[in-house]
PDB file of C-alpha atoms in Angstrom:
ATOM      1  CA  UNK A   4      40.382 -23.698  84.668  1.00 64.00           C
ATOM      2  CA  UNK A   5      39.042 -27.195  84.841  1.00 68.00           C
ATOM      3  CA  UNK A   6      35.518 -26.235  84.664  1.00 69.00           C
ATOM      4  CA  UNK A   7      35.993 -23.977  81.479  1.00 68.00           C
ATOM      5  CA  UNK A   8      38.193 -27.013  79.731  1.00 67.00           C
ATOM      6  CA  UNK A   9      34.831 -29.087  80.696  1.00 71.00           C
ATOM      7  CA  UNK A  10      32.884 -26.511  79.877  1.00 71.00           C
ATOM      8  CA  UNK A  11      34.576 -26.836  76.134  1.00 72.00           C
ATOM      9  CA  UNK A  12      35.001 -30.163  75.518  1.00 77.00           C
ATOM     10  CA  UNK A  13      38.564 -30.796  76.804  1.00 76.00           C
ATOM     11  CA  UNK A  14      38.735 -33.261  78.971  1.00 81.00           C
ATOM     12  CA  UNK A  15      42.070 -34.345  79.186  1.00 82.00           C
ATOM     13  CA  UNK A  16      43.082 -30.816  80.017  1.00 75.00           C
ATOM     14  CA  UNK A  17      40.206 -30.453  83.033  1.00 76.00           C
ATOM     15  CA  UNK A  18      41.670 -33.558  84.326  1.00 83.00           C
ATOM     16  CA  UNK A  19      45.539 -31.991  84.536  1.00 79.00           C
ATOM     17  CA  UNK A  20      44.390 -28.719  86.049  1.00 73.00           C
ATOM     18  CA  UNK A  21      42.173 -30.838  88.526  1.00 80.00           C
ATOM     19  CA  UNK A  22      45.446 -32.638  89.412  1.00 81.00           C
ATOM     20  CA  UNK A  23      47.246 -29.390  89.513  1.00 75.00           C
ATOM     21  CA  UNK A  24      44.457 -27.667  91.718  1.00 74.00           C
ATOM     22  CA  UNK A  25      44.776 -30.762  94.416  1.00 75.00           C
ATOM     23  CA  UNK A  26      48.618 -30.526  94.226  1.00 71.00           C
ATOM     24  CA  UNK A  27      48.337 -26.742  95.105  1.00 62.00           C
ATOM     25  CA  UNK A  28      46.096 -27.383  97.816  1.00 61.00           C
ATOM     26  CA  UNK A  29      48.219 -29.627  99.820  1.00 64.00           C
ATOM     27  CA  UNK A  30      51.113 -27.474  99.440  1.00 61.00           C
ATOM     28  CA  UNK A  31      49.246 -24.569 100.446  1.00 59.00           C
ATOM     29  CA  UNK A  32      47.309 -26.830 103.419  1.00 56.00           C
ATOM     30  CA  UNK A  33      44.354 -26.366 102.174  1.00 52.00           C
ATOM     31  CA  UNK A  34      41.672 -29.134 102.654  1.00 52.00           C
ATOM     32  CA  UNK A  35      38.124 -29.197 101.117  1.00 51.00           C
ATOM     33  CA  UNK A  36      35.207 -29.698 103.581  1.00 44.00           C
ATOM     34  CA  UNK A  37      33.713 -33.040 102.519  1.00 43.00           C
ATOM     35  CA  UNK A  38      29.998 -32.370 103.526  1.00 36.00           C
ATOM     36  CA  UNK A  39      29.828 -29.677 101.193  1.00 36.00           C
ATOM     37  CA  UNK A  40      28.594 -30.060  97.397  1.00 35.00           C
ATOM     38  CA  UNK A  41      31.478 -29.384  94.915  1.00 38.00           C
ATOM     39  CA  UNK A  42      29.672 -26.330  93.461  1.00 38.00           C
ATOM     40  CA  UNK A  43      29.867 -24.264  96.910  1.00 33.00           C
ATOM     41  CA  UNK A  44      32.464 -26.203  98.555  1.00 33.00           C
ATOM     42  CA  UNK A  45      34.292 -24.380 101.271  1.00 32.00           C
ATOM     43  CA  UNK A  46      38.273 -24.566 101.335  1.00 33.00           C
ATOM     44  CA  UNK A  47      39.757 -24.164 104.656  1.00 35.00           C
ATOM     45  CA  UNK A  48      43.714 -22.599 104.898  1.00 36.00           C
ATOM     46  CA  UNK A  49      45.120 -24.091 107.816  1.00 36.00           C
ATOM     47  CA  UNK A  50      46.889 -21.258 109.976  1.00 38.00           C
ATOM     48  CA  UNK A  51      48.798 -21.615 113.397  1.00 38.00           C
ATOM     49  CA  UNK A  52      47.129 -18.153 114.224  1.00 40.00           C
ATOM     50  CA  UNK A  53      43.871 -19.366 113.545  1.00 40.00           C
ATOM     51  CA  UNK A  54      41.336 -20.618 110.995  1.00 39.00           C
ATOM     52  CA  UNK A  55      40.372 -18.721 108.458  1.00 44.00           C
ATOM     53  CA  UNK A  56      37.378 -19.921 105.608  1.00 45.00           C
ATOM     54  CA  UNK A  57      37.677 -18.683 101.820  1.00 47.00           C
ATOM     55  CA  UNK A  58      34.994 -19.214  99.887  1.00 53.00           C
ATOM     56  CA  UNK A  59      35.285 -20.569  96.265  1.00 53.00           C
ATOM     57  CA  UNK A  60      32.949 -18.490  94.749  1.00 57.00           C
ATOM     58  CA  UNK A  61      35.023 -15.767  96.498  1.00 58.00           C
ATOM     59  CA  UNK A  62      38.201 -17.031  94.712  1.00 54.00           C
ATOM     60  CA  UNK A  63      37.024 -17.643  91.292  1.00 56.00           C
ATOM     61  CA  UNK A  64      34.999 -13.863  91.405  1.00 61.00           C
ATOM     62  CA  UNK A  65      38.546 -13.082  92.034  1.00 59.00           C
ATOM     63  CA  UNK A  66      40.266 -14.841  89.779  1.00 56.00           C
ATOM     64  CA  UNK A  67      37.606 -13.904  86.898  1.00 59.00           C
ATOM     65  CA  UNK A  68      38.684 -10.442  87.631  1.00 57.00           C
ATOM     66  CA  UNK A  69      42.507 -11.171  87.608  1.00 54.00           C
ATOM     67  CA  UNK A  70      42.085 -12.504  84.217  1.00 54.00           C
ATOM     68  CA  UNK A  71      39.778  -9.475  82.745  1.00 58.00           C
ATOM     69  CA  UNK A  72      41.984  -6.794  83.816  1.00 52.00           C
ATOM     70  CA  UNK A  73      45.014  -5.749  81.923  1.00 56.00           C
ATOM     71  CA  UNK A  74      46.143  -2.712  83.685  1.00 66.00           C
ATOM     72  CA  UNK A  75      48.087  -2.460  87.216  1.00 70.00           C
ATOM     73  CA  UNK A  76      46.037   0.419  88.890  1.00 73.00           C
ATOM     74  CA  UNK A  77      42.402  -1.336  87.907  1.00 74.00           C
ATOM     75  CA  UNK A  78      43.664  -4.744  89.264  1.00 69.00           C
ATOM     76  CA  UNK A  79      44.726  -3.184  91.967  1.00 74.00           C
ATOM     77  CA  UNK A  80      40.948  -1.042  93.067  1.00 74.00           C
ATOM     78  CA  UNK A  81      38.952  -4.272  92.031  1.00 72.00           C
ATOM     79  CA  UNK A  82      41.014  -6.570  93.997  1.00 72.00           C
ATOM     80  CA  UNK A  83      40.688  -4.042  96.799  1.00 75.00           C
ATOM     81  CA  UNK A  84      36.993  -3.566  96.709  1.00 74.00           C
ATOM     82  CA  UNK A  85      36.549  -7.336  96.148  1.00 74.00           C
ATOM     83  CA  UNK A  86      38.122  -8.168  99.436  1.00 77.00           C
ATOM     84  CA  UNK A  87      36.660  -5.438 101.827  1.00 76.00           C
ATOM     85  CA  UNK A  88      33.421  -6.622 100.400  1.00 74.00           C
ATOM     86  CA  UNK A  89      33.630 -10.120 100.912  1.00 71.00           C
ATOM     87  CA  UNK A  90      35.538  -9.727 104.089  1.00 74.00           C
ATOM     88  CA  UNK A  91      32.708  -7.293 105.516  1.00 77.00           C
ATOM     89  CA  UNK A  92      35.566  -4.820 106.094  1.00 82.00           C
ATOM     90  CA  UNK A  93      34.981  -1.056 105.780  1.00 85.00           C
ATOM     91  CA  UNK A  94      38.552  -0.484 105.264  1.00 88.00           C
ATOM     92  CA  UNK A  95      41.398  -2.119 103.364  1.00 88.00           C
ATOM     93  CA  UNK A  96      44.037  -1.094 102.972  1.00 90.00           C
ATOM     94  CA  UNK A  97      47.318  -3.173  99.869  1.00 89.00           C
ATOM     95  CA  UNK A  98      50.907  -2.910 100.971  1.00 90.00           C
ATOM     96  CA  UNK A  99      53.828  -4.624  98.654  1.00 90.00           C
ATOM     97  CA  UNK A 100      56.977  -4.930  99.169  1.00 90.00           C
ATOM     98  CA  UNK A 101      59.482  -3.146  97.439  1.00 90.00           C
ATOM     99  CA  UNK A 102      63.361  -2.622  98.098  1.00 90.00           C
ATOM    100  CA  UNK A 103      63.035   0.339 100.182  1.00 89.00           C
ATOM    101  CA  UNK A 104      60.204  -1.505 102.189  1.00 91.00           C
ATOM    102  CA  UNK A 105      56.653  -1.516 102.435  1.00 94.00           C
ATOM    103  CA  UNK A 106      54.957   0.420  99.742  1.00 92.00           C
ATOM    104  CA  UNK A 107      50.717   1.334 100.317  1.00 91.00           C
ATOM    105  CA  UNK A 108      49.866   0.785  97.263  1.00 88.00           C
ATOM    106  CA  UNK A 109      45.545   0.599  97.320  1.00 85.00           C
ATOM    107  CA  UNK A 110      43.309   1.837 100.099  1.00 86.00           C
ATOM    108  CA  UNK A 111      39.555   1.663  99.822  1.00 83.00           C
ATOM    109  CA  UNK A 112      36.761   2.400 101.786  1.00 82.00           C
ATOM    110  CA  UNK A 113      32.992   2.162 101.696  1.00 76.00           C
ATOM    111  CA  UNK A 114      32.471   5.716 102.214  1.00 73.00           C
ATOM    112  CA  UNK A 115      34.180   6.303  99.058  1.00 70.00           C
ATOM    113  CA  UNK A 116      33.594   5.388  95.648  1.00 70.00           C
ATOM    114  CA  UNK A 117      37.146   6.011  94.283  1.00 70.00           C
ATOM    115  CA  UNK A 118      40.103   3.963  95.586  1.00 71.00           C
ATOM    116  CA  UNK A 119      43.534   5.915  95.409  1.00 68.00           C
ATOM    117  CA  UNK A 120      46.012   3.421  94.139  1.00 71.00           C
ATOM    118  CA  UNK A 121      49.894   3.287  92.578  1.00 67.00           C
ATOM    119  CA  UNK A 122      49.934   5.611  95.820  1.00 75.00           C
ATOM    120  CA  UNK A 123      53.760   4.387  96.710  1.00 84.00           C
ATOM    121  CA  UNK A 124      53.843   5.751 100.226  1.00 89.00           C
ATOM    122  CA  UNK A 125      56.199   4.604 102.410  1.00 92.00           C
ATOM    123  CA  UNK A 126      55.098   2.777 105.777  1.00 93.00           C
ATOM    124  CA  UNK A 127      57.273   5.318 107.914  1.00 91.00           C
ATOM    125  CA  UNK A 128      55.009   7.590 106.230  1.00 92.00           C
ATOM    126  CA  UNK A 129      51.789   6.553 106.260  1.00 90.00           C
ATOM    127  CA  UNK A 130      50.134   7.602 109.741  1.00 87.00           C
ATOM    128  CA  UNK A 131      46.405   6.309 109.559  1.00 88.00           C
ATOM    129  CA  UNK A 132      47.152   2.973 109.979  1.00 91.00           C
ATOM    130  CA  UNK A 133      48.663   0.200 113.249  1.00 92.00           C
ATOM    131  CA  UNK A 134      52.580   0.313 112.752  1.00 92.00           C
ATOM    132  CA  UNK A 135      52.543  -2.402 115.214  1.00 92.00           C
ATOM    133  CA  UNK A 136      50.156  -4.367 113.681  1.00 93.00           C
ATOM    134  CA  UNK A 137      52.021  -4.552 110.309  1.00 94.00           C
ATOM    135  CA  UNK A 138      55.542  -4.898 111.643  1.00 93.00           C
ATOM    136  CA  UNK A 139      54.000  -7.516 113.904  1.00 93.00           C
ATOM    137  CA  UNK A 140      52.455  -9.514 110.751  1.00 94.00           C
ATOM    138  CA  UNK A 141      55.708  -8.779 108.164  1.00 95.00           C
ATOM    139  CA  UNK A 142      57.775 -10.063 110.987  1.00 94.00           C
ATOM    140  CA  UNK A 143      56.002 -13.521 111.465  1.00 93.00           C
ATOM    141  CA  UNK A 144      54.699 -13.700 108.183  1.00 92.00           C
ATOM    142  CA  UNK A 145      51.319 -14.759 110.267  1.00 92.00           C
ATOM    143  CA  UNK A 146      47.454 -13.230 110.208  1.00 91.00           C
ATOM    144  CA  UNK A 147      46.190 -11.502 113.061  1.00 91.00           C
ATOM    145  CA  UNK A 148      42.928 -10.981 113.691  1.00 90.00           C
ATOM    146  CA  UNK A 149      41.890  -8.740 116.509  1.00 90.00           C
ATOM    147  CA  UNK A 150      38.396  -9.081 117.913  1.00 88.00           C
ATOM    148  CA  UNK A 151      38.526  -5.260 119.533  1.00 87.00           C
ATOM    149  CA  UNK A 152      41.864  -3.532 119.269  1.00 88.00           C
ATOM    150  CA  UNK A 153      41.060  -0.894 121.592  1.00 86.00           C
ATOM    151  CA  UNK A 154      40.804  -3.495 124.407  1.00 87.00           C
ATOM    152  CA  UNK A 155      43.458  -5.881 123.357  1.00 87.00           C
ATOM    153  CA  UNK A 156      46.600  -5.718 125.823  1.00 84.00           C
ATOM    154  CA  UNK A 157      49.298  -5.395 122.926  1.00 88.00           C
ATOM    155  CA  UNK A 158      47.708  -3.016 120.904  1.00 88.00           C
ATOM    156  CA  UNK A 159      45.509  -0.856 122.526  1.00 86.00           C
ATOM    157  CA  UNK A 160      48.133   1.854 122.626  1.00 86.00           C
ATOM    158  CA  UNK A 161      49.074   2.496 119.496  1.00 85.00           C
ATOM    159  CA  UNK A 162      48.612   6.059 118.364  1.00 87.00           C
ATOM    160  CA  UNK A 163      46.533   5.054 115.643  1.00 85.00           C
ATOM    161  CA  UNK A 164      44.476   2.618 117.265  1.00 87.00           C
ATOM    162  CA  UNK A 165      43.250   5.170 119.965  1.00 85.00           C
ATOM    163  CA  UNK A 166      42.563   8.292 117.695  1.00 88.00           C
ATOM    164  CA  UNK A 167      40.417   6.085 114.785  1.00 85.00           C
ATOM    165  CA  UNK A 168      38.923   3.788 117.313  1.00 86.00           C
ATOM    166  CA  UNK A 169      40.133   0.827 115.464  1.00 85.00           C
ATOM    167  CA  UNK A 170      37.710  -2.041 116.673  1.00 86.00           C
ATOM    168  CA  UNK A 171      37.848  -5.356 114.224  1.00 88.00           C
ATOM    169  CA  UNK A 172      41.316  -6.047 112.552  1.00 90.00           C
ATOM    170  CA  UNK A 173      41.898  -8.665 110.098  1.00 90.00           C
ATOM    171  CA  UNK A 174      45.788  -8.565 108.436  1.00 92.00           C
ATOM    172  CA  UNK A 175      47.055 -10.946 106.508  1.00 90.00           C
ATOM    173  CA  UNK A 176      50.329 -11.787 104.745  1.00 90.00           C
ATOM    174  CA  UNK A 177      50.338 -11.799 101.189  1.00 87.00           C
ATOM    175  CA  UNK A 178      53.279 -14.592 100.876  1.00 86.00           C
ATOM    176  CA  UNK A 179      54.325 -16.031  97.297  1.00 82.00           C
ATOM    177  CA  UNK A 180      56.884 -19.132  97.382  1.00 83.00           C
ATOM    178  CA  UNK A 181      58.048 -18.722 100.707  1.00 84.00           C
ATOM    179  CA  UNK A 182      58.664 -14.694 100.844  1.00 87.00           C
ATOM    180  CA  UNK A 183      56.682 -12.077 101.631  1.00 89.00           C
ATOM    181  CA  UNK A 184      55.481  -9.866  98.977  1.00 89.00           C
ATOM    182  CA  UNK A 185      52.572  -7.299 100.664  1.00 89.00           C
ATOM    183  CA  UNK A 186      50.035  -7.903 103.753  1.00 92.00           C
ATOM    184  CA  UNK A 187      46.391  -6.990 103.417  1.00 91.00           C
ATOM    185  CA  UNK A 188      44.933  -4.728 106.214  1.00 92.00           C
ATOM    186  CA  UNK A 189      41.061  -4.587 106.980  1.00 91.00           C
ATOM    187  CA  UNK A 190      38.968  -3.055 109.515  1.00 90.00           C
ATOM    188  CA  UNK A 191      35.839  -2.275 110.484  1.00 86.00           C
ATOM    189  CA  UNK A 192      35.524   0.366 113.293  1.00 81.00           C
ATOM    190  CA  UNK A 193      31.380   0.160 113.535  1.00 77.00           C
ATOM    191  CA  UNK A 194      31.496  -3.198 115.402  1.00 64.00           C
ATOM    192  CA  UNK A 195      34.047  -5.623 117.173  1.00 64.00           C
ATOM    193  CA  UNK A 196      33.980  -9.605 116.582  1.00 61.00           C
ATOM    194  CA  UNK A 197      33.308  -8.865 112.756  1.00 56.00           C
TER     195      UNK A 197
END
């Protein structure tokens, strides 16, 4: 937002959201890398897990998208495709939470052009994905990342696991003021360590 106030002559109003950008960022424990130029800057999230990198150009693609799209279920298959693309992934699959639970809401792949979405299929339901693996992230509202699932000691025997050949994991807590609303899941089954 700062940029496009710049960008049109307001700069009073770049100036607040720049505030408001570094306020979010130490809330969130985000710091900026300081050897990188502001343009391409790299943000890092701080995570007791581990560390993960977002890129900004990542986040304002995303946000540019947020802000063009005015219905639910096209949100929902951009925001999808966006992250298994940036994330290398060639699954991902959205969960929210709802009252009943965990909804899947968006699943994409790149083997397939169309993403299903506004699926609203119940967790319990859902078989072709690690049970463990999402009860283990809603639980303590942390990312894992698995390097190879099929040789990790926890959860190399789940069901699913074994009969996709899950490899790279990457599942993530989607968490807004404190509670948890959805988790992102990604995979990629051609190569471990991705």
């Amino acid at each position: 937002a700062a940029h496009l106030y710049d960008s049109m002559g307001q700069p009073r109003l770049a100036r607040f959201y720049r505030q408001q950008a570094e306020i979010f960022k130490q809330r969130w424990g985000v710091r900026t890398a300081p050897q990188s130029p502001p343009k391409n800057q790299n943000l890092t999230i701080n995570d007791s897990a581990n560390k993960n990198h977002l890129d900004v150009s990542t986040l304002l693609k995303s946000a540019g998208v947020i802000a063009q799209q005015r219905r639910l279920p096209d949100l929902l298959k951009t925001l999808t495709s966006l992250v298994i693309e940036n994330a290398g992934a060639q699954r991902g699959v959205l969960l929210l939470q709802e009252s009943t639970g965990l909804i899947i809401q968006a699943e994409a792949t790149l083997e397939k052009d169309e993403i299903p979405v506004l699926q609203n299929i119940a967790l319990a339901d859902y078989t072709t994905i690690p049970h463990g693996i999402i009860n283990f992230v809603y639980r303590t509202q942390n990312s894992l990342r698995i390097d190879n699932a099929l040789n990790n000691s926890i959860y190399s025997q789940d069901k699913d696991v074994i009969k996709r050949k899950v490899l790279s994991v990457l599942c993530a807590p989607l968490i807004i003021h404190g509670e948890i609303k959805g988790i992102i899941y990604l995979e990629n089954n051609t190569t471990s360590n991705a």
